[in-house]
Amino acid sequence: MAVNQEIPASWLDDCYQVLQKYRGDVSHAQKVARLAEGLFDWTREFSGLNDSERIPLVAAGLLHDIGHVVGAAKHHRHSAWLLRNDEALAAWPSDLRETVAWLALNHRKSRVREARGKDRAAMGRLWRMAAILRLADVFDRAHNQRTAVHEMQVDADNATILFVLSEFDISTSAEAIRRKAAWAAEAWDAELIFICGDDRLSVTPGD
């Protein structure tokens, strides 16, 4: 199933080949990729990202969890290693492959890991891409593909971004939301407010 028609068909085929090889959760991978792309489009005005960064972000959404085949505890590290070394991705441009691997490495945990050969500006762009991937991943934390982002409201005057969600248990996911969303709050220098039904949670820069 195609996630984005802008991704060359051969690269998308490679993603699904790798997912199958490492017994990845395809439904979760597709959901995270779609959420990441939606967030990418919604945040274009203030994220500073451009269309060239859409492809690695969607690819990382599909492949961020393949390291589970090695072990869950450090699966982000295993995912990055597999992405850098699997022959199925040998035809990918080296920069694309390294970007996808770096995003997979940084889709969890709190410490930003440096990227090979990237200057400060490039690191900033990678960080903002990872912030989107982390949000997309936490929205499907239950791996049930039910959560939807119905609306995103940006209040520039008050530096807040409101996410209106459905089918998302904020109360039981509060710690994970704070951990995953902290990067986006810092990257966008705004308070992020998540609402689902009567539940509400905010994450501020520095949390």
PDB file of C-alpha atoms in Angstrom, residues 3 7 10-34 36 55-69 74-86 88-90 92 96-108 133 137:
ATOM      1  CA  VAL A   3       1.942   5.866   1.697  1.00  0.00           C
ATOM      2  CA  ILE A   7       8.469   8.482  -2.890  1.00  0.00           C
ATOM      3  CA  SER A  10      11.577   1.350  -5.932  1.00  0.00           C
ATOM      4  CA  TRP A  11      12.413   2.984  -2.598  1.00  0.00           C
ATOM      5  CA  LEU A  12       8.940   2.281  -1.257  1.00  0.00           C
ATOM      6  CA  ASP A  13       9.252  -1.341  -2.387  1.00  0.00           C
ATOM      7  CA  ASP A  14      12.567  -1.494  -0.522  1.00  0.00           C
ATOM      8  CA  CYS A  15      10.878  -0.244   2.649  1.00  0.00           C
ATOM      9  CA  TYR A  16       8.286  -3.002   2.518  1.00  0.00           C
ATOM     10  CA  GLN A  17      10.911  -5.602   1.669  1.00  0.00           C
ATOM     11  CA  VAL A  18      12.866  -4.599   4.780  1.00  0.00           C
ATOM     12  CA  LEU A  19       9.698  -4.536   6.899  1.00  0.00           C
ATOM     13  CA  GLN A  20       8.878  -8.071   5.791  1.00  0.00           C
ATOM     14  CA  LYS A  21      12.447  -9.287   6.264  1.00  0.00           C
ATOM     15  CA  TYR A  22      12.542  -8.113   9.879  1.00  0.00           C
ATOM     16  CA  ARG A  23       8.943  -9.050  10.657  1.00  0.00           C
ATOM     17  CA  GLY A  24       7.940  -5.442  11.293  1.00  0.00           C
ATOM     18  CA  ASP A  25       4.491  -4.346  12.410  1.00  0.00           C
ATOM     19  CA  VAL A  26       3.318  -3.133   9.006  1.00  0.00           C
ATOM     20  CA  SER A  27       0.066  -1.603  10.258  1.00  0.00           C
ATOM     21  CA  HIS A  28       1.882   0.455  12.890  1.00  0.00           C
ATOM     22  CA  ALA A  29       4.576   1.438  10.405  1.00  0.00           C
ATOM     23  CA  GLN A  30       2.023   2.671   7.872  1.00  0.00           C
ATOM     24  CA  LYS A  31       0.082   4.564  10.534  1.00  0.00           C
ATOM     25  CA  VAL A  32       3.191   6.328  11.838  1.00  0.00           C
ATOM     26  CA  ALA A  33       4.269   7.191   8.292  1.00  0.00           C
ATOM     27  CA  ARG A  34       0.852   8.685   7.500  1.00  0.00           C
ATOM     28  CA  ALA A  36       4.253  11.916  10.228  1.00  0.00           C
ATOM     29  CA  ILE A  55      10.758  11.324   1.739  1.00  0.00           C
ATOM     30  CA  PRO A  56      13.222  10.434   4.533  1.00  0.00           C
ATOM     31  CA  LEU A  57      10.608  11.296   7.159  1.00  0.00           C
ATOM     32  CA  VAL A  58       8.007   8.965   5.649  1.00  0.00           C
ATOM     33  CA  ALA A  59      10.623   6.243   5.102  1.00  0.00           C
ATOM     34  CA  ALA A  60      11.685   6.556   8.741  1.00  0.00           C
ATOM     35  CA  GLY A  61       8.044   6.272   9.768  1.00  0.00           C
ATOM     36  CA  LEU A  62       7.890   2.964   7.957  1.00  0.00           C
ATOM     37  CA  LEU A  63      11.213   1.608   9.217  1.00  0.00           C
ATOM     38  CA  HIS A  64      11.822   3.114  12.673  1.00  0.00           C
ATOM     39  CA  ASP A  65      10.884  -0.069  14.571  1.00  0.00           C
ATOM     40  CA  ILE A  66      12.603  -2.795  12.539  1.00  0.00           C
ATOM     41  CA  GLY A  67      15.197  -3.183  15.296  1.00  0.00           C
ATOM     42  CA  HIS A  68      12.627  -4.979  17.437  1.00  0.00           C
ATOM     43  CA  VAL A  69      13.718  -8.143  15.650  1.00  0.00           C
ATOM     44  CA  LYS A  74      17.490  -0.805  22.358  1.00  0.00           C
ATOM     45  CA  HIS A  75      15.480  -1.263  19.204  1.00  0.00           C
ATOM     46  CA  HIS A  76      16.164   2.315  18.074  1.00  0.00           C
ATOM     47  CA  ARG A  77      19.886   1.517  17.947  1.00  0.00           C
ATOM     48  CA  HIS A  78      19.274  -1.801  16.227  1.00  0.00           C
ATOM     49  CA  SER A  79      17.005  -0.106  13.676  1.00  0.00           C
ATOM     50  CA  ALA A  80      19.682   2.454  12.837  1.00  0.00           C
ATOM     51  CA  TRP A  81      22.335  -0.254  12.417  1.00  0.00           C
ATOM     52  CA  LEU A  82      20.135  -2.337  10.138  1.00  0.00           C
ATOM     53  CA  LEU A  83      19.236   0.682   8.038  1.00  0.00           C
ATOM     54  CA  ARG A  84      22.894   1.573   7.593  1.00  0.00           C
ATOM     55  CA  ASN A  85      23.983  -1.952   6.729  1.00  0.00           C
ATOM     56  CA  ASP A  86      21.199  -3.924   5.058  1.00  0.00           C
ATOM     57  CA  ALA A  88      18.321  -4.201   0.473  1.00  0.00           C
ATOM     58  CA  LEU A  89      18.938  -0.448   0.772  1.00  0.00           C
ATOM     59  CA  ALA A  90      22.289  -0.430  -1.022  1.00  0.00           C
ATOM     60  CA  TRP A  92      19.616   4.357  -1.888  1.00  0.00           C
ATOM     61  CA  LEU A  96      18.986   9.522   2.335  1.00  0.00           C
ATOM     62  CA  ARG A  97      19.989   6.257   3.971  1.00  0.00           C
ATOM     63  CA  GLU A  98      21.935   8.010   6.737  1.00  0.00           C
ATOM     64  CA  THR A  99      19.073  10.446   7.394  1.00  0.00           C
ATOM     65  CA  VAL A 100      16.532   7.633   7.730  1.00  0.00           C
ATOM     66  CA  ALA A 101      18.911   5.737  10.031  1.00  0.00           C
ATOM     67  CA  TRP A 102      19.462   8.839  12.183  1.00  0.00           C
ATOM     68  CA  LEU A 103      15.728   9.463  12.472  1.00  0.00           C
ATOM     69  CA  ALA A 104      15.152   5.853  13.514  1.00  0.00           C
ATOM     70  CA  LEU A 105      17.924   6.184  16.100  1.00  0.00           C
ATOM     71  CA  ASN A 106      16.330   9.308  17.550  1.00  0.00           C
ATOM     72  CA  HIS A 107      12.661   8.350  17.489  1.00  0.00           C
ATOM     73  CA  ARG A 108      12.928   7.506  21.201  1.00  0.00           C
ATOM     74  CA  LEU A 133       8.428  11.381  13.888  1.00  0.00           C
ATOM     75  CA  ASP A 137       4.975   7.419  16.954  1.00  0.00           C
TER      76      ASP A 137
END
